């Protein structure tokens, strides 16, 4: 019942947000906006909402070069990535929003449906060099709504003190878990945050499995694959890892990071976020490799994409798009990966860090998280199912219940489909 109440609350908030913040324009306003979209009149200033102090410091240098090139000043405003969608829905209609804003790709559908993200048109030449999956993640209803700046995924870290060579198969990973796990020494052969759907996705889903069935480029939200035969079977395997003591029930992801840094973990599946710390602490003992094969197929983790969106309310769309292309160019993103130690949305940008290169390679074999609003209904039920599995509940029952919760929540969001 709590799930239904939460879904109703989400629906109410969404309806209020759409009605309060979506474009409410006359045909005359629309015609004028379309005409001004291609206006080449230079503005005095463009505004970017930037995520955090590190990005502010980086883009201050980049936009200074853009100003020197074009004469257009760029105002950088520090707004947290997770706050930008809500803030722009309030600020943009009042004329206080940015020209460019920065979001994770799973907000793409919401940004478009609220009338906040402008549809973009690019030539084939302008899109050369971008990761195609990353571009697709920022496309909604066949409309390109952003350009990718950063991509994220998970890979397998390992400690060479335990493993001389990177494991190639999941069977090898399991064998290492058995060999090196020693609870008395608080030592683990294999760790990942198995109660978090983001991290356990590649261990539950084979390559042919799906969250929402896809018809072409569109997701069918009425066809769920979260409790398929394969996912249930992999859920049973996950539960066995708990029973065998490979995975601790109480440890959080932060605790696991600490254990890995302390040299207490042989293999650890996570993202590149703490890579610099691992390199400093573990030195030559640090190894990084792509996820292993499972049943002869390469495992595919989630691909997260963060990108730059052009506000529908921007009064200088031509030049805002020009700035977007500038800050996502090969030259700019090469500087970004060198300075920020993150992988970018371009395949023609290469990191000089061999450990980061592994994530660039893994990103080529990763599954973009669905960017539709209905995906927000998936995280909590699947997280709960993962917790239930860790506590010994039947995996099929856990996944069936999660699927039913998600189905009910989506039905509440789309009562017209009943």
XYZ file of C-alpha atoms in Angstrom:
418
model
C 0.000 0.000 0.000
C 2.888 2.375 0.751
C 4.110 1.919 -2.807
C 0.744 2.977 -4.208
C 0.608 6.013 -1.918
C 4.094 7.049 -3.024
C 3.174 6.576 -6.666
C 0.054 8.735 -6.215
C 2.176 11.424 -4.582
C 4.648 11.225 -7.450
C 1.813 11.579 -9.955
C 0.380 14.608 -8.162
C 3.784 16.285 -8.053
C 4.356 15.515 -11.717
C 0.970 16.880 -12.770
C 1.480 20.048 -10.721
C 4.962 20.462 -12.124
C 3.819 20.015 -15.699
C 0.864 22.340 -15.330
C 2.820 24.979 -13.443
C 6.057 24.929 -15.355
C 5.410 23.676 -18.851
C 5.288 26.158 -21.724
C 1.974 28.003 -21.757
C 2.362 29.931 -24.997
C 0.073 31.346 -27.615
C 0.619 30.473 -31.272
C 2.155 33.921 -31.712
C 4.646 33.172 -28.923
C 5.521 29.831 -30.518
C 6.055 31.399 -33.952
C 8.290 34.083 -32.486
C 10.266 31.509 -30.498
C 10.820 29.336 -33.563
C 11.979 32.351 -35.536
C 14.359 33.464 -32.777
C 15.844 29.951 -32.408
C 17.950 30.500 -35.515
C 18.749 34.145 -34.794
C 22.473 34.740 -35.172
C 22.402 37.998 -33.270
C 25.132 37.701 -30.657
C 24.007 37.975 -27.048
C 26.184 39.811 -24.558
C 26.119 36.795 -22.272
C 25.135 33.126 -22.034
C 24.492 31.309 -18.766
C 25.536 27.764 -17.860
C 24.445 25.857 -14.772
C 27.497 23.895 -13.683
C 27.658 20.948 -11.259
C 30.036 21.719 -8.407
C 33.251 23.575 -7.680
C 35.485 21.271 -9.725
C 33.408 21.820 -12.847
C 33.273 25.557 -12.151
C 37.076 25.686 -12.053
C 37.382 23.682 -15.271
C 34.741 25.506 -17.295
C 35.981 28.901 -16.156
C 39.082 28.302 -18.278
C 37.159 26.784 -21.185
C 34.548 29.551 -21.365
C 37.241 32.223 -21.129
C 38.648 30.822 -24.361
C 35.132 30.797 -25.861
C 34.662 34.454 -24.891
C 37.976 35.338 -26.511
C 36.875 33.541 -29.671
C 33.313 34.909 -29.936
C 33.135 37.969 -27.715
C 30.251 36.382 -25.748
C 30.664 36.292 -21.985
C 29.635 33.088 -20.199
C 28.182 33.229 -16.698
C 28.757 30.065 -14.662
C 26.263 29.315 -11.900
C 26.946 26.513 -9.422
C 23.803 24.344 -9.269
C 24.004 20.699 -8.184
C 23.194 18.243 -10.951
C 20.413 16.616 -8.930
C 18.779 20.000 -8.310
C 18.864 21.338 -11.837
C 15.692 19.795 -13.241
C 13.506 21.055 -10.408
C 15.203 24.454 -10.319
C 14.911 25.078 -14.038
C 11.210 24.168 -13.960
C 10.760 27.026 -11.499
C 13.312 29.561 -12.775
C 13.123 29.248 -16.565
C 9.470 30.322 -17.012
C 10.251 33.375 -14.864
C 13.154 34.311 -17.130
C 15.829 33.408 -14.565
C 17.013 30.109 -15.992
C 20.189 29.164 -17.873
C 20.851 28.764 -21.561
C 22.579 25.431 -20.939
C 21.949 23.024 -18.073
C 23.454 19.708 -17.009
C 21.563 16.487 -16.230
C 21.927 12.742 -15.950
C 20.312 11.083 -18.955
C 17.553 9.322 -17.020
C 15.955 12.781 -16.651
C 15.788 13.285 -20.421
C 12.176 12.225 -20.837
C 11.034 14.345 -17.900
C 12.927 17.414 -19.138
C 11.347 17.085 -22.570
C 7.801 16.356 -21.391
C 7.917 19.360 -19.077
C 8.879 21.565 -22.017
C 12.252 22.461 -20.516
C 14.700 20.895 -22.980
C 14.781 22.184 -26.542
C 14.949 19.794 -29.477
C 18.337 19.972 -31.182
C 19.294 19.546 -34.814
C 22.827 18.455 -35.646
C 24.631 17.609 -38.865
C 26.362 14.243 -39.216
C 29.683 16.084 -39.046
C 28.763 17.721 -35.734
C 27.946 14.315 -34.219
C 31.130 12.606 -35.413
C 33.222 11.202 -32.596
C 30.442 10.888 -30.018
C 29.621 7.567 -28.342
C 26.496 6.440 -30.202
C 24.968 4.783 -27.146
C 25.512 7.999 -25.198
C 23.789 10.009 -27.921
C 20.913 7.531 -27.928
C 20.591 7.857 -24.162
C 20.041 11.607 -24.618
C 17.450 11.083 -27.339
C 13.759 10.911 -26.483
C 10.981 10.120 -28.945
C 13.514 10.415 -31.795
C 14.457 13.917 -30.680
C 18.035 14.713 -29.731
C 17.866 16.764 -26.551
C 21.470 16.958 -25.358
C 25.096 16.197 -26.126
C 27.041 13.829 -23.854
C 29.839 15.178 -21.724
C 30.524 12.365 -19.265
C 29.704 8.657 -19.323
C 29.893 6.316 -16.352
C 29.801 2.588 -15.917
C 31.238 -0.076 -13.665
C 34.222 -2.367 -14.121
C 36.187 -4.877 -12.062
C 38.966 -3.659 -9.782
C 41.303 -6.270 -8.369
C 44.230 -6.403 -5.988
C 47.316 -8.018 -7.515
C 48.390 -9.078 -4.034
C 45.698 -11.745 -4.386
C 45.326 -12.151 -8.152
C 48.273 -12.197 -10.528
C 45.995 -11.955 -13.576
C 42.606 -10.422 -14.244
C 39.736 -12.935 -14.111
C 38.161 -13.599 -17.496
C 34.967 -15.407 -16.475
C 32.443 -15.109 -13.665
C 33.345 -18.663 -12.669
C 36.910 -17.461 -12.030
C 35.537 -14.565 -9.979
C 33.515 -17.023 -7.870
C 36.549 -19.287 -7.403
C 38.582 -16.298 -6.201
C 35.784 -15.349 -3.831
C 35.890 -18.844 -2.320
C 39.667 -18.872 -2.095
C 40.309 -15.460 -0.562
C 37.294 -14.791 1.675
C 38.285 -14.981 5.344
C 35.800 -13.459 7.760
C 38.128 -13.696 10.761
C 40.573 -11.386 8.961
C 37.696 -9.256 7.566
C 38.992 -10.211 4.148
C 36.815 -10.703 1.059
C 37.613 -12.281 -2.260
C 34.803 -10.486 -4.099
C 32.590 -7.527 -3.263
C 29.980 -5.319 -4.899
C 26.920 -3.506 -3.602
C 24.509 -6.309 -4.423
C 21.571 -4.599 -2.696
C 21.734 -1.678 -5.123
C 20.057 -2.252 -8.501
C 22.582 -0.016 -10.267
C 25.418 -2.328 -9.242
C 23.659 -5.708 -9.376
C 22.062 -5.162 -12.805
C 24.802 -6.979 -14.825
C 24.688 -9.902 -12.375
C 20.905 -10.269 -12.709
C 20.321 -9.517 -16.383
C 21.755 -11.463 -19.298
C 22.281 -9.630 -22.574
C 18.855 -10.585 -23.982
C 16.958 -9.613 -20.820
C 15.271 -6.243 -20.404
C 13.619 -3.924 -17.907
C 11.135 -2.556 -20.443
C 10.628 -4.341 -23.758
C 11.846 -2.225 -26.656
C 9.944 -1.786 -29.904
C 12.503 -0.206 -32.177
C 13.835 2.784 -30.233
C 10.817 3.029 -27.921
C 10.227 1.337 -24.592
C 6.958 -0.492 -23.970
C 6.272 0.326 -20.318
C 3.527 -2.310 -20.193
C 5.965 -5.143 -20.899
C 8.319 -5.734 -17.986
C 11.123 -8.290 -17.879
C 12.249 -7.884 -14.286
C 11.056 -11.327 -13.196
C 11.948 -13.334 -16.282
C 13.234 -16.892 -15.986
C 16.857 -15.775 -16.441
C 16.628 -12.909 -13.954
C 15.101 -15.218 -11.331
C 17.829 -17.800 -11.914
C 20.510 -15.140 -11.549
C 18.737 -13.904 -8.412
C 19.076 -17.401 -6.987
C 22.799 -17.315 -7.772
C 23.082 -13.962 -6.035
C 21.409 -15.401 -2.961
C 23.894 -18.274 -2.946
C 26.752 -15.772 -2.774
C 25.234 -14.430 0.429
C 24.768 -17.926 1.855
C 28.367 -18.818 1.063
C 29.556 -15.688 2.833
C 31.060 -13.990 -0.210
C 28.845 -10.922 0.206
C 28.301 -9.351 3.650
C 24.694 -8.367 4.286
C 25.420 -5.287 6.386
C 28.245 -3.619 4.439
C 27.385 -0.453 2.519
C 29.125 0.637 -0.657
C 31.200 3.147 1.348
C 32.312 0.395 3.721
C 33.320 -1.742 0.740
C 35.366 1.145 -0.660
C 37.172 1.400 2.666
C 37.884 -2.336 2.748
C 39.261 -2.243 -0.802
C 41.529 0.715 0.012
C 42.757 -1.174 3.085
C 43.830 -4.095 0.893
C 41.160 -6.409 2.303
C 39.365 -7.158 -0.996
C 40.555 -9.259 -3.913
C 37.924 -8.180 -6.480
C 35.567 -5.198 -6.328
C 32.966 -4.052 -8.853
C 32.428 -0.295 -8.795
C 32.788 2.854 -10.886
C 35.793 5.103 -11.591
C 34.843 7.726 -8.996
C 37.565 6.845 -6.456
C 40.179 5.728 -8.953
C 42.756 8.348 -7.954
C 42.500 7.295 -4.293
C 42.889 3.614 -5.197
C 45.978 4.399 -7.285
C 47.546 6.381 -4.442
C 46.843 3.749 -1.765
C 47.345 0.484 -3.654
C 49.964 1.589 -6.156
C 51.254 -1.248 -8.304
C 48.878 -3.707 -6.643
C 45.876 -2.056 -8.326
C 44.425 -3.813 -11.348
C 41.390 -2.799 -13.401
C 39.643 -4.870 -16.050
C 36.320 -5.006 -17.862
C 33.597 -7.186 -16.395
C 34.102 -10.892 -17.100
C 32.044 -13.151 -19.319
C 29.038 -15.035 -17.966
C 27.788 -18.075 -19.886
C 30.169 -17.095 -22.684
C 28.782 -13.542 -23.080
C 30.394 -10.309 -21.955
C 28.540 -8.865 -18.986
C 26.917 -5.493 -19.658
C 26.650 -3.028 -16.783
C 24.505 0.081 -16.832
C 25.742 3.051 -18.821
C 25.041 6.416 -17.225
C 25.362 9.552 -19.331
C 25.553 13.147 -18.204
C 25.151 15.832 -20.784
C 24.403 19.429 -21.710
C 20.838 20.432 -22.525
C 19.640 23.629 -24.182
C 16.820 25.366 -22.356
C 13.587 25.775 -24.302
C 13.419 29.203 -22.672
C 16.827 30.367 -23.927
C 16.581 33.572 -25.936
C 19.804 32.813 -27.789
C 19.430 29.223 -28.935
C 21.756 29.557 -31.923
C 24.674 30.704 -29.785
C 23.777 28.435 -26.865
C 24.022 25.490 -29.239
C 27.342 26.865 -30.494
C 28.606 26.964 -26.900
C 27.320 23.426 -26.346
C 29.301 22.162 -29.332
C 32.375 24.016 -28.066
C 32.289 22.507 -24.554
C 31.685 18.988 -25.912
C 34.289 19.199 -28.679
C 37.110 16.679 -28.955
C 39.627 19.262 -27.774
C 37.593 20.342 -24.731
C 36.698 16.826 -23.609
C 40.293 15.667 -24.063
C 41.264 18.380 -21.584
C 38.370 17.291 -19.361
C 39.442 13.645 -19.112
C 43.076 14.644 -18.544
C 42.213 17.053 -15.731
C 39.132 15.490 -14.151
C 39.985 11.768 -14.508
C 36.540 10.924 -15.900
C 35.573 9.244 -19.139
C 33.768 11.348 -21.679
C 30.954 10.949 -24.167
C 33.351 10.856 -27.118
C 35.051 7.755 -28.479
C 37.734 9.880 -30.154
C 38.944 11.095 -26.743
C 41.431 8.795 -25.030
C 42.698 8.918 -21.481
C 46.420 8.573 -20.846
C 45.596 6.686 -17.634
C 45.601 2.925 -18.435
C 43.146 2.239 -15.595
C 40.716 4.831 -16.917
C 41.092 3.367 -20.405
C 39.437 0.210 -19.062
C 36.285 2.204 -18.327
C 36.409 3.709 -21.822
C 36.465 0.160 -23.159
C 33.678 -0.999 -20.809
C 31.508 1.943 -21.872
C 31.471 0.475 -25.379
C 29.751 -2.605 -23.946
C 27.222 -1.178 -21.492
C 23.448 -0.765 -21.458
C 22.104 2.797 -21.208
C 19.612 3.088 -18.376
C 16.130 3.752 -19.808
C 15.648 7.535 -20.018
C 11.859 7.473 -19.733
C 10.088 8.896 -16.653
C 8.718 5.435 -15.797
C 12.244 4.277 -14.941
C 11.939 6.237 -11.701
C 9.359 3.666 -10.597
C 11.901 0.831 -10.939
C 14.686 1.750 -8.543
C 12.989 1.403 -5.163
C 11.073 -1.863 -5.814
C 14.154 -3.509 -7.320
C 16.274 -2.237 -4.436
C 13.787 -3.756 -2.013
C 13.784 -7.040 -3.930
C 17.577 -7.123 -3.719
C 17.432 -6.607 0.052
C 14.820 -9.373 0.405
C 17.025 -11.733 -1.610
C 19.992 -10.927 0.634
C 17.848 -11.807 3.665
C 16.918 -15.221 2.277
C 13.493 -14.576 0.751
C 12.613 -16.613 -2.330
C 14.099 -14.701 -5.320
C 11.119 -15.407 -7.587
C 8.659 -14.093 -5.002
C 10.843 -11.031 -4.407
C 11.099 -10.222 -8.120
C 7.404 -10.973 -8.743
C 6.432 -8.528 -5.994
C 8.793 -5.859 -7.324
C 7.374 -6.289 -10.819
C 3.821 -5.969 -9.545
C 4.681 -2.835 -7.554
C 6.256 -1.265 -10.630
C 3.308 -2.270 -12.807
C 0.817 -0.719 -10.374
C 2.813 2.490 -10.103
C 2.992 2.818 -13.875
C -0.739 2.159 -14.202
C -1.400 5.004 -11.776
C 0.789 7.261 -13.912
C -1.072 6.176 -17.064
C -4.725 5.588 -16.101
C -5.763 6.129 -19.719
C -3.991 2.872 -20.698
C -6.210 0.704 -18.495
